[in-house]
C-alpha angles and dihedrals in degrees: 000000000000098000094049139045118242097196095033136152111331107223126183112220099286085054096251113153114251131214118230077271090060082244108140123241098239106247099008115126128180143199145143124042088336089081123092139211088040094118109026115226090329138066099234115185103184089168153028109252088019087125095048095042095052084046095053092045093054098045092044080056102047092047098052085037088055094038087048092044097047 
């Protein structure tokens, strides 16, 4: 568990940031090993690049979710 964070960001499904609420932070978006809840109790690594693809997921959508909200 020393390369991501367990609890981690907490990001509604448009990957905006939430407050402990579950309110968003207006314009805070999200995404990579920041995020938390992606791996349960447990650091799983199934396979090699799982990180970076997860990262590049996310960031692909919060760009495209903040472009699309401006």
């Amino acid at each position: 568990g020393a390369y991501i964070t367990h609890g981690g960001i907490k990001i509604d499904p448009e990957t905006r940031v939430q407050r402990e609420d579950d309110s968003v932070v207006k314009g805070l978006y999200a995404a990579g090993n920041s995020l938390g809840g992606r791996y349960g109790t447990g650091y799983s690594t199934p396979c090699a690049g799982n990180s970076i693809g997860m990262a590049v997921t996310h960031g692909r959508l919060a760009g495209q979710f903040c472009v699309d909200n401006v």
